[in-house]
PDB file of C-alpha atoms and ligand atoms in Angstrom:
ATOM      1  CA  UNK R  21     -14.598  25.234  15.220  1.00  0.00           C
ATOM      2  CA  UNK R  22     -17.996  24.143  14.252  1.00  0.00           C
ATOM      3  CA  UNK R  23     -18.217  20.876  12.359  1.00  0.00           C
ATOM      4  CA  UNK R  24     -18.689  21.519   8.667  1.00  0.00           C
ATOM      5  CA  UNK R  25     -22.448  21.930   7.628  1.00  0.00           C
ATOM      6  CA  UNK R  26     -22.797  18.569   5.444  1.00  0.00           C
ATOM      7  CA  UNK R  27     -25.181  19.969   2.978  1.00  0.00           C
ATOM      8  CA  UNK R  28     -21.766  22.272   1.934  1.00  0.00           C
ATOM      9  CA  UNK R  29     -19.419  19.242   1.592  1.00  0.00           C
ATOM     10  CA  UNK R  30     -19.064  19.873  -2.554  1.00  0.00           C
ATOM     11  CA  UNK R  31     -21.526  17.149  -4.911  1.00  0.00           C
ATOM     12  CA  UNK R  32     -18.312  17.010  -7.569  1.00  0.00           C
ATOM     13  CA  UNK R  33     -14.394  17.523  -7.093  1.00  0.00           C
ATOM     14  CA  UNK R  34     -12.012  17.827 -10.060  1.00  0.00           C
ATOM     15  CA  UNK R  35      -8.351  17.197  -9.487  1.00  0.00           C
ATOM     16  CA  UNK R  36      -5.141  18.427 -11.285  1.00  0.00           C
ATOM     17  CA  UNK R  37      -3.036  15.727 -10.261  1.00  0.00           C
ATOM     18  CA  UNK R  38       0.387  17.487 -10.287  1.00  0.00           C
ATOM     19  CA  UNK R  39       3.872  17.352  -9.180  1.00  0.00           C
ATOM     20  CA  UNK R  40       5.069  13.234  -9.618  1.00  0.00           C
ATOM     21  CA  UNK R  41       8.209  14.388 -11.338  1.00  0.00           C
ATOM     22  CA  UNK R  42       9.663  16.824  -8.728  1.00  0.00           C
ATOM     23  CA  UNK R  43       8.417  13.945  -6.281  1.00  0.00           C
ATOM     24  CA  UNK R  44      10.720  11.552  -7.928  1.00  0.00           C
ATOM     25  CA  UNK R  45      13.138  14.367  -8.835  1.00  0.00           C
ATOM     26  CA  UNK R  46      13.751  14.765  -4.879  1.00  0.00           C
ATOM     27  CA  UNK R  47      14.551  11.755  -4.272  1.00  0.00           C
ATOM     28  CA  UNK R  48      16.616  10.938  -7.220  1.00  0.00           C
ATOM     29  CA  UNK R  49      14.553   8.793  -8.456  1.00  0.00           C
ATOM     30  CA  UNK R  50      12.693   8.446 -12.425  1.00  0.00           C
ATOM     31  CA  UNK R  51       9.851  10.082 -12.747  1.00  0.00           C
ATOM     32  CA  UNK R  52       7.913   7.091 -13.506  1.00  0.00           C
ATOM     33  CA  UNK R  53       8.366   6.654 -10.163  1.00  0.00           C
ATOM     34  CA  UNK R  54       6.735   9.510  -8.953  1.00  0.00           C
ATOM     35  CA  UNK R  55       4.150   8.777 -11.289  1.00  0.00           C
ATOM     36  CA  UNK R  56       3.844   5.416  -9.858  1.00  0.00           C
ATOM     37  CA  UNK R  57       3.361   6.735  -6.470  1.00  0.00           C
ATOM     38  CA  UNK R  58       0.288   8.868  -7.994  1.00  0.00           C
ATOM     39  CA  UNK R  59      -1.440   6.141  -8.538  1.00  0.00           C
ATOM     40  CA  UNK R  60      -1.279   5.577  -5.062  1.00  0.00           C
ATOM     41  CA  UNK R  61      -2.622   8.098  -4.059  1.00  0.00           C
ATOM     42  CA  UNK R  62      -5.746   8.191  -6.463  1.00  0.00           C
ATOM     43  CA  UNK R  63      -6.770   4.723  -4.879  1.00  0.00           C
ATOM     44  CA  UNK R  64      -6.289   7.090  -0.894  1.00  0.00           C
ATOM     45  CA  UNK R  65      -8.188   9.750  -2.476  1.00  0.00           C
ATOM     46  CA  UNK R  66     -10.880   8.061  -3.849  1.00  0.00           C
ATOM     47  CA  UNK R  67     -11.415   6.192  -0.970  1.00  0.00           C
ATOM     48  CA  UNK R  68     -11.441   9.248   0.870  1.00  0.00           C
ATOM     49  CA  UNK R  69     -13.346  11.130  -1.023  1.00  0.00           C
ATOM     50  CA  UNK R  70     -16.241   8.143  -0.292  1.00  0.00           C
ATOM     51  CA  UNK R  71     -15.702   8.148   3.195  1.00  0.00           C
ATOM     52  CA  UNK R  72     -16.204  12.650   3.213  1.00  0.00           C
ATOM     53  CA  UNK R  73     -19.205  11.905   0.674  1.00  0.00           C
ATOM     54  CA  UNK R  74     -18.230  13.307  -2.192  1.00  0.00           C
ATOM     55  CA  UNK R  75     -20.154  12.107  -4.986  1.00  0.00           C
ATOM     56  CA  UNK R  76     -18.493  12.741  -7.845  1.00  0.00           C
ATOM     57  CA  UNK R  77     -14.075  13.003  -8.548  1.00  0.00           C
ATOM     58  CA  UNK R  78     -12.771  13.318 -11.719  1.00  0.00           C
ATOM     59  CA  UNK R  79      -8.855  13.216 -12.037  1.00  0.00           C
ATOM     60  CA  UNK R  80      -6.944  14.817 -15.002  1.00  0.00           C
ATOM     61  CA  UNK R  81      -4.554  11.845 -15.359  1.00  0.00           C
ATOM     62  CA  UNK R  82      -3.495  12.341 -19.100  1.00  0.00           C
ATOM     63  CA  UNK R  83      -3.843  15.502 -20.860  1.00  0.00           C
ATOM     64  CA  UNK R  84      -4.284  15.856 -24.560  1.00  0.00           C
ATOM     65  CA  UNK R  85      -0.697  17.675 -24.576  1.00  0.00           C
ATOM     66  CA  UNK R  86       0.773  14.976 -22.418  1.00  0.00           C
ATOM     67  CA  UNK R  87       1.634  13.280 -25.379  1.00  0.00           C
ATOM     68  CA  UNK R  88       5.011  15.426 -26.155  1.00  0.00           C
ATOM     69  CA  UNK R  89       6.326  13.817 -23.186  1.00  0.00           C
ATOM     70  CA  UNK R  90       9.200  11.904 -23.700  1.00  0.00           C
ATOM     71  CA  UNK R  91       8.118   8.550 -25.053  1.00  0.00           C
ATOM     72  CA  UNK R  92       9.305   6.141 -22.364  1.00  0.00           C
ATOM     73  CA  UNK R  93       7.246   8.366 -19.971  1.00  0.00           C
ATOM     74  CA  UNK R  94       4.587   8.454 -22.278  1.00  0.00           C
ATOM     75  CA  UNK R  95       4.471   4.482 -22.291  1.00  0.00           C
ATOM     76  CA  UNK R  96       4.955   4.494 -18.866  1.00  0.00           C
ATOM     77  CA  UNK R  97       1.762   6.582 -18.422  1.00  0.00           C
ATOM     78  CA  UNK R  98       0.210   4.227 -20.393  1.00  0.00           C
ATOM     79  CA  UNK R  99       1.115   1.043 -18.541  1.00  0.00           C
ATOM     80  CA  UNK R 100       0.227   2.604 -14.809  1.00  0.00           C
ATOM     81  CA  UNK R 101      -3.413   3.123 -16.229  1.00  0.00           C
ATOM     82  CA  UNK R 102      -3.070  -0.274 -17.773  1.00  0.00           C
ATOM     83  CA  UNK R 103      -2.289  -1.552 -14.188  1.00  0.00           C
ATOM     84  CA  UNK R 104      -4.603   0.456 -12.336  1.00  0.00           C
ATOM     85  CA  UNK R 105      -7.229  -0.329 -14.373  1.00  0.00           C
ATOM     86  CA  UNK R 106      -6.904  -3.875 -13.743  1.00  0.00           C
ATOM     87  CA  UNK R 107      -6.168  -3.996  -9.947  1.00  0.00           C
ATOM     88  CA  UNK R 108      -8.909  -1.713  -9.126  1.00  0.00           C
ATOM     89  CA  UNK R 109     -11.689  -3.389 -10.728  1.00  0.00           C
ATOM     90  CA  UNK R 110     -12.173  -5.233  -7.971  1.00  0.00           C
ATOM     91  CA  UNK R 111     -11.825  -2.347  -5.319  1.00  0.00           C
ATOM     92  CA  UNK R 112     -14.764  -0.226  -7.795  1.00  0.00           C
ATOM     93  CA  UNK R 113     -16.929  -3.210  -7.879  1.00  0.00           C
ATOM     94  CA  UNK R 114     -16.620  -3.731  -4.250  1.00  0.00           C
ATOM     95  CA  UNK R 115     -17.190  -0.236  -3.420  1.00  0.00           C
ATOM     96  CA  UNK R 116     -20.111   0.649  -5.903  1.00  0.00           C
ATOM     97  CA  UNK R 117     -18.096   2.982  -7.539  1.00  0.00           C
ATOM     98  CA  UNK R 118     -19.268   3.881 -11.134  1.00  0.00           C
ATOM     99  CA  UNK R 119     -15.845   4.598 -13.415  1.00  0.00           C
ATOM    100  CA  UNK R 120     -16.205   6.840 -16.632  1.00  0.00           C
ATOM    101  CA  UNK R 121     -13.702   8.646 -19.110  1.00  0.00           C
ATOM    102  CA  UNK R 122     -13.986  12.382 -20.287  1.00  0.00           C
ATOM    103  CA  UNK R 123     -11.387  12.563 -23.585  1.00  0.00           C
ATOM    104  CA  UNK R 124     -10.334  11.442 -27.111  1.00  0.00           C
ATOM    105  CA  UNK R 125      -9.881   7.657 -25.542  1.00  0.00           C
ATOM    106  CA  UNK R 126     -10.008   6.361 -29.068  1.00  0.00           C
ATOM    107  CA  UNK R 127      -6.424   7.479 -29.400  1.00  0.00           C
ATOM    108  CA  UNK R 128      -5.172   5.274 -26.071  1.00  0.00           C
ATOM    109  CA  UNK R 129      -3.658   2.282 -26.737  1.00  0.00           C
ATOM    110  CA  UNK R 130      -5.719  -0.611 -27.345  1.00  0.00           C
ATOM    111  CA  UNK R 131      -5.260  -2.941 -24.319  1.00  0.00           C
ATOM    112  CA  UNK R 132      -6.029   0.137 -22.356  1.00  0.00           C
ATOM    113  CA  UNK R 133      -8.801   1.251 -24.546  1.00  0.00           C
ATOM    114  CA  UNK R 134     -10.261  -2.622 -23.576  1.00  0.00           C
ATOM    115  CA  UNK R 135      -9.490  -2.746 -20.085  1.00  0.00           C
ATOM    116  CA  UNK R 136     -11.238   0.831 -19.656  1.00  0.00           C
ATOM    117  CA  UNK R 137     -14.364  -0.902 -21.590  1.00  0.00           C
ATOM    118  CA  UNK R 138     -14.387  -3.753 -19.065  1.00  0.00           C
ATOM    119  CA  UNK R 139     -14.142  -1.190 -16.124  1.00  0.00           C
ATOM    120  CA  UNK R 140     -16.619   1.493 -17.745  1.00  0.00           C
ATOM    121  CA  UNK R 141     -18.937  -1.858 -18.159  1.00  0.00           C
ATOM    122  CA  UNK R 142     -18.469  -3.365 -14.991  1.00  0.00           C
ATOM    123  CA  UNK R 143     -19.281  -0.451 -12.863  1.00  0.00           C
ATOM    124  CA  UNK R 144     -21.670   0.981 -14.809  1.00  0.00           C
ATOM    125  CA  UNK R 145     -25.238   0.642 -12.548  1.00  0.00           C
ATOM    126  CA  UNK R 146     -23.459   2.015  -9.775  1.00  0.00           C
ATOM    127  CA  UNK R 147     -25.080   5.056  -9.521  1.00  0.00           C
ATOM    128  CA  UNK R 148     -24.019   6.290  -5.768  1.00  0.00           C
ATOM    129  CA  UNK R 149     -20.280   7.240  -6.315  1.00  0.00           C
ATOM    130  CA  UNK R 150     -18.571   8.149  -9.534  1.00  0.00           C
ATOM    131  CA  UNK R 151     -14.849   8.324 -10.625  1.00  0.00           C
ATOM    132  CA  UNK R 152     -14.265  10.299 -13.849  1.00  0.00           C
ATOM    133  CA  UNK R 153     -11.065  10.055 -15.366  1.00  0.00           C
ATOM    134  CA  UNK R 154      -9.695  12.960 -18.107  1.00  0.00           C
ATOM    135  CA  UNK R 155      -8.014  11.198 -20.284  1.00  0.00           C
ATOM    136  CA  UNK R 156      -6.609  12.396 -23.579  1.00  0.00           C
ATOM    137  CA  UNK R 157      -8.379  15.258 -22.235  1.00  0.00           C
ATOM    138  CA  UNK R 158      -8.332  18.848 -23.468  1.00  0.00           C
ATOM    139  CA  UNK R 159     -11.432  21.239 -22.880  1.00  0.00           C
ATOM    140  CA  UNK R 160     -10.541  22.881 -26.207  1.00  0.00           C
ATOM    141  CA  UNK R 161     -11.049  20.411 -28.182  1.00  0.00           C
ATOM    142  CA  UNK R 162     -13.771  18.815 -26.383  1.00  0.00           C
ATOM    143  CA  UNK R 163     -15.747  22.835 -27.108  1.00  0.00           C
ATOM    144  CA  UNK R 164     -14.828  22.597 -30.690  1.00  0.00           C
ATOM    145  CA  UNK R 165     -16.200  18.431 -30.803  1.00  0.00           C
ATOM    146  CA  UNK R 166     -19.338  19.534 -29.110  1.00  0.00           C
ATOM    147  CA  UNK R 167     -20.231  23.032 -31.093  1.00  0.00           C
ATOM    148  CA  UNK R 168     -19.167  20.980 -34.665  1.00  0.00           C
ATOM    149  CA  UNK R 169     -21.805  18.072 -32.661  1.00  0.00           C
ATOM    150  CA  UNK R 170     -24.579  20.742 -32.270  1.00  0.00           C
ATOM    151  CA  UNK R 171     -24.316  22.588 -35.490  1.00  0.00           C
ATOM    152  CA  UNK R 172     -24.651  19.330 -37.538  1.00  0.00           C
ATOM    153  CA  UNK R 173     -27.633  18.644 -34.782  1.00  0.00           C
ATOM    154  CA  UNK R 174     -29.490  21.931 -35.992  1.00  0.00           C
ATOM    155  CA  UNK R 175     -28.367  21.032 -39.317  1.00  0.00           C
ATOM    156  CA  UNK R 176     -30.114  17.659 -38.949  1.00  0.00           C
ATOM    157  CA  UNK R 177     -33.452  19.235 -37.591  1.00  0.00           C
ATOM    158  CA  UNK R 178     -32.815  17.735 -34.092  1.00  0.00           C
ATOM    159  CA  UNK R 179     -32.181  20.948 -32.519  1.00  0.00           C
ATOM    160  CA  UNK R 180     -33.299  24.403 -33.285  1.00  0.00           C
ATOM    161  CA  UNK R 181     -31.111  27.526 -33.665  1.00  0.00           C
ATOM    162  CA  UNK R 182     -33.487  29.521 -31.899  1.00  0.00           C
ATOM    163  CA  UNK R 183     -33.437  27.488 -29.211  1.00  0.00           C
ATOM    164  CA  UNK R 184     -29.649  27.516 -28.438  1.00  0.00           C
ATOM    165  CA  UNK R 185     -28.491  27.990 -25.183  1.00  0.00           C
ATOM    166  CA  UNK R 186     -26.148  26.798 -22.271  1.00  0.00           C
ATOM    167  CA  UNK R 187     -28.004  23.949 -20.835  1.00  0.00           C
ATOM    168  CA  UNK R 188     -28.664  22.727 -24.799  1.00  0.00           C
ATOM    169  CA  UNK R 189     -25.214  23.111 -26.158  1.00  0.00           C
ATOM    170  CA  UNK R 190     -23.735  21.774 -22.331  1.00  0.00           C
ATOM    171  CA  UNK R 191     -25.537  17.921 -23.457  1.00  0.00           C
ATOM    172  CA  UNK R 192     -22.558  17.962 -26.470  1.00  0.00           C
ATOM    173  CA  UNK R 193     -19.865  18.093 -23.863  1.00  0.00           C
ATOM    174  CA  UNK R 194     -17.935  14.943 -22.845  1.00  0.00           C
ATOM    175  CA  UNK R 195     -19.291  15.550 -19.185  1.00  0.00           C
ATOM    176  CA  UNK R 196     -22.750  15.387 -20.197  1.00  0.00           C
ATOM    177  CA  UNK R 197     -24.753  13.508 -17.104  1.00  0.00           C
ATOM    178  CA  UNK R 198     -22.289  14.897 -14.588  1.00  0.00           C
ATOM    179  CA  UNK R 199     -23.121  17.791 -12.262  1.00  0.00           C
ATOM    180  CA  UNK R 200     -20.257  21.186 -12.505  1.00  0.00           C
ATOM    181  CA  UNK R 201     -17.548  20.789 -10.409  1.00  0.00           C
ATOM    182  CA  UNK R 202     -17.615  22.592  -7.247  1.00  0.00           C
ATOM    183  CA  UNK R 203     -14.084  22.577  -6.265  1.00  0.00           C
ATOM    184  CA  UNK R 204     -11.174  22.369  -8.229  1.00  0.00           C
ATOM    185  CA  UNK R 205      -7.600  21.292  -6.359  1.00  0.00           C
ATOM    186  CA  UNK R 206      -4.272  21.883  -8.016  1.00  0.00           C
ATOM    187  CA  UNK R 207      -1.148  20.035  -6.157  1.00  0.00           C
ATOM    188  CA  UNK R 208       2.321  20.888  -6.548  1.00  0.00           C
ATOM    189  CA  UNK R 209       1.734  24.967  -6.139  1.00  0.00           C
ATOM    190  CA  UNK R 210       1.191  25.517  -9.605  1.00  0.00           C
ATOM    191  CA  UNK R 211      -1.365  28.540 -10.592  1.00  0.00           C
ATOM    192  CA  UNK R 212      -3.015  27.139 -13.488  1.00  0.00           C
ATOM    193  CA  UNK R 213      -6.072  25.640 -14.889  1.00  0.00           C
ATOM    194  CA  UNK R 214      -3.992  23.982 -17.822  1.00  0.00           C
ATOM    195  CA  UNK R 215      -7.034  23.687 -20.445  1.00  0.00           C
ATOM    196  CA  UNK R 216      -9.286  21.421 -17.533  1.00  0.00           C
ATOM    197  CA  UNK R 217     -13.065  21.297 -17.382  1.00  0.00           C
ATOM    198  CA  UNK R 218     -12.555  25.670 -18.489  1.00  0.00           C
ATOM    199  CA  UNK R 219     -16.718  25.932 -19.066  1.00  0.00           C
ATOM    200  CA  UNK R 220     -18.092  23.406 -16.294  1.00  0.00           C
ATOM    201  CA  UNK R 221     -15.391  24.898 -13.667  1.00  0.00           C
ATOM    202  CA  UNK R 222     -17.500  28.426 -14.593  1.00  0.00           C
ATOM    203  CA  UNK R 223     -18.628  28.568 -10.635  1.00  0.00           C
ATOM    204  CA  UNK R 224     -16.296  25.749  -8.951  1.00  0.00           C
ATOM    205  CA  UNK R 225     -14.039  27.369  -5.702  1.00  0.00           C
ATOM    206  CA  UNK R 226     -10.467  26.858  -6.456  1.00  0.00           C
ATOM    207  CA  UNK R 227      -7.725  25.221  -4.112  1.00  0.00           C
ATOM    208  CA  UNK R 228      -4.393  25.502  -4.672  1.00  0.00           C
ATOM    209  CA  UNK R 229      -1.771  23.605  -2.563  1.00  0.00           C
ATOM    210  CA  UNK R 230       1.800  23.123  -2.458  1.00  0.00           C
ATOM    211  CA  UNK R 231       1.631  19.894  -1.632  1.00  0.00           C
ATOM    212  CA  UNK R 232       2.901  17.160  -4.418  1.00  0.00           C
ATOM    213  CA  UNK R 233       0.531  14.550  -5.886  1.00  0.00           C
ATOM    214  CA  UNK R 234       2.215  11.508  -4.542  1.00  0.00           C
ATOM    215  CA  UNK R 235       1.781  13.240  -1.205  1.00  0.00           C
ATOM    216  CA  UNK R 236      -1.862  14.244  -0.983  1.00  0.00           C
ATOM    217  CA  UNK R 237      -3.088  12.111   1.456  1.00  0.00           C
ATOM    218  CA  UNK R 238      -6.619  12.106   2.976  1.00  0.00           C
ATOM    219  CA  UNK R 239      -5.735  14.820   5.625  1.00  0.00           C
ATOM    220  CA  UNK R 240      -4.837  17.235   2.035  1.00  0.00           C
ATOM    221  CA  UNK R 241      -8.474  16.273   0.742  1.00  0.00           C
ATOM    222  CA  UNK R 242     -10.578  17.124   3.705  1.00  0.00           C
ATOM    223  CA  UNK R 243      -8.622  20.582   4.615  1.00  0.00           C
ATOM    224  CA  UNK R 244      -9.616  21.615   0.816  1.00  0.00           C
ATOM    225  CA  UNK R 245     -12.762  20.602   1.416  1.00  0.00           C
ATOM    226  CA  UNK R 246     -13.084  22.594   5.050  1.00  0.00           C
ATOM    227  CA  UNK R 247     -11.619  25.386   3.181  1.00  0.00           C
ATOM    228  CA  UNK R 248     -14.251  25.278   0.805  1.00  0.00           C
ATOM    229  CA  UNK R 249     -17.153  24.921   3.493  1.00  0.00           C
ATOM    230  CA  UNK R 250     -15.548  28.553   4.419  1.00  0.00           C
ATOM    231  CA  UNK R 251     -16.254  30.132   1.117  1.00  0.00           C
ATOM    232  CA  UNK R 252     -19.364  31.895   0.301  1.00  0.00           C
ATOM    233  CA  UNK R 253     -20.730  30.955  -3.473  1.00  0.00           C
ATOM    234  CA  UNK R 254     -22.420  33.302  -4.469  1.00  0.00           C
ATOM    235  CA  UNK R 255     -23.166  32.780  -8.014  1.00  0.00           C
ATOM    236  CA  UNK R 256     -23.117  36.884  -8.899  1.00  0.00           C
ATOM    237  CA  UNK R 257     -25.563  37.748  -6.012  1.00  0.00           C
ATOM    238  CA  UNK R 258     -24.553  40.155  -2.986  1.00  0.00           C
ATOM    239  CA  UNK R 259     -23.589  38.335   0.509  1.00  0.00           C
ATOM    240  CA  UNK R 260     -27.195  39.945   1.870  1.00  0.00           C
ATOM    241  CA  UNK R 261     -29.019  37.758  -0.532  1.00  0.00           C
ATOM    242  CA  UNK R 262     -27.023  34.810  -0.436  1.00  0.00           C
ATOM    243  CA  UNK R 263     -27.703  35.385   3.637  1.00  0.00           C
ATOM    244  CA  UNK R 264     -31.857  36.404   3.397  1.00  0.00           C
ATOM    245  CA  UNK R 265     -32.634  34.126   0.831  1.00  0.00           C
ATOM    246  CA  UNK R 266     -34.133  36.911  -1.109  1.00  0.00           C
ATOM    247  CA  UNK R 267     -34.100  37.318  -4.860  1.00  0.00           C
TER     248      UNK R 267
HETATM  249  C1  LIG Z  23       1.636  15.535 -13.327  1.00  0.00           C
HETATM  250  O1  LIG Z  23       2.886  15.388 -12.717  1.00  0.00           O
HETATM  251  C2  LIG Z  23       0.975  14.257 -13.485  1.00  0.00           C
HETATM  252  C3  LIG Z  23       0.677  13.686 -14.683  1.00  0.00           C
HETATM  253  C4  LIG Z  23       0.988  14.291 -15.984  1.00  0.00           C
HETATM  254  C5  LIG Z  23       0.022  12.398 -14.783  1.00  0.00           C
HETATM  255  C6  LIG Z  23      -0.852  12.003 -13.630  1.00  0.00           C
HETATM  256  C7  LIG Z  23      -0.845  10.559 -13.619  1.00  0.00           C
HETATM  257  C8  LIG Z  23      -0.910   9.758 -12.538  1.00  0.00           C
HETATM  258  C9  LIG Z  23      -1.112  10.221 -11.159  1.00  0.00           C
HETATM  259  C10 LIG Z  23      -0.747   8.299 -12.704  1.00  0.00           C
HETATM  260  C11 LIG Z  23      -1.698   7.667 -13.655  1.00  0.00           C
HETATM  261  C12 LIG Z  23      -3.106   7.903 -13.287  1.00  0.00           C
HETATM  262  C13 LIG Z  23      -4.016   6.958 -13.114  1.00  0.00           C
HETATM  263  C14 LIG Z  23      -5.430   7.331 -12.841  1.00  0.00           C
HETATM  264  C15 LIG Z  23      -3.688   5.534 -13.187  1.00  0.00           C
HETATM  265  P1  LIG Z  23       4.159  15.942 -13.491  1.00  0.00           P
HETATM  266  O2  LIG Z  23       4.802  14.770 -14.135  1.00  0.00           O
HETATM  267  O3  LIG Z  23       3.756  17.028 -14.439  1.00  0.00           O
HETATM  268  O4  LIG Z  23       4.993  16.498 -12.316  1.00  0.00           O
HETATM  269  P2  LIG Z  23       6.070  17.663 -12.390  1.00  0.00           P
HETATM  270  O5  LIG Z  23       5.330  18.915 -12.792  1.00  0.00           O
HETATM  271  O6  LIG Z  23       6.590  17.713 -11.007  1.00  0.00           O
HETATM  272  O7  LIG Z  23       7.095  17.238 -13.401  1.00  0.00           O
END
């Protein structure tokens, strides 16, 4: 096989992180458990994803229906991102990686609201790699935030109806700055997009695997990315013009 053309290697990976709780449930163990073996492997695959040269990863670790979990899992949630926040400030720092959030983070608890600030702070000039973390994240309500955000802009004067489009109304989004993903992986063999990025994954390749989050190792990362090297994007033109060039 021909070694991948590096100009293909995707700018931006988003990750469905999915499948702790069979993990755990396998090995009789608590979920938390698989959950804390996730956050094990987000500290593999980011370092991974450095080493491939993948710019940008954003992770859905908490989704804005997470919250009917049970509570103890919910608080458990909490406290992993509490930890992880804190023990891989360091590792960002170190590594030049820039962290951000996407998500209603004013509803997280406060010590992890302020270690998030430190982190977001802290990292912040790094402008080489990027982790993005969905937290508190739905895309539904992050369209309905940014359409009520434009309409009070044209209301305001600072934007014109006339001039609404795409690439305007995209700038109200919580991912505003961040290229579209080009690849989206799902773990855990689930079929699903679950309310994640549904606009800005428009044009991304999806990747499906059975393997479980706590699992994915760098091996998982790298064969999505080969299999997306594979695919032809072809953003609604034929394969002859993607191949000529031609318009
Ligand atoms: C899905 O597994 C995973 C989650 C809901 C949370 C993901 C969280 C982490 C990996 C840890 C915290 C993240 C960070 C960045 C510190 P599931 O519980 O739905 O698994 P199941 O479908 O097998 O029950």
């Amino acid at each position: 096989m021909s070694p991948p053309d590096p100009g293909k290697i995707p700018q931006h990976v988003a990750i469905i992180m999915d499948g702790n709780g069979r993990w755990a449930r396998q090995r009789g163990l608590p979920r938390l458990e698989g959950h804390r073996r996730g956050v094990e492997t987000v500290r593999t695959v980011v370092d991974a994803a450095r080493e491939i040269g993948i710019r940008y990863i954003t992770l859905y670790a908490f989704s804005a229906e997470n919250w009917s979990r049970p509570t103890d899992e919910v608080s458990g949630l909490m406290g992993l991102l509490d930890y992880f926040l804190k023990r891989e400030l360091d590792n960002l720092v170190k590594n030049r990686v820039r962290l951000r959030t996407i998500g209603r983070t004013e509803a997280l608890p406060a010590s992890v609201q302020r270690e998030l600030a430190r982190v977001v702070e802290a990292t912040k000039d790094f402008p080489d790699w990027n982790l993005v973390l969905a937290l508190n994240y739905g895309s539904r309500t992050e369209v309905a935030a940014a359409a009520r955000d434009y309409a009070i802009a044209v209301r305001d004067g600072t934007e014109k109806l006339e001039d609404a489009s795409w690439e305007k109304f995209s700038r109200y989004l919580d991912t505003t700055g961040l290229p579209d993903p080009d690849l989206l992986i799902r773990t855990s063999g689930e079929l699903r997009i679950s309310n994640f990025l549904l606009l800005q994954l428009a044009y991304a390749e999806l990747v499906f695997t059975p393997v479980l989050w706590p699992d994915f190792g760098q091996a998982d990362l790298q064969a999505a990315v080969d299999e997306y090297t594979r695919r032809e994007r072809r953003y609604g033109q034929t394969s002859e013009q993607i191949q000529t060039g031609e318009k």
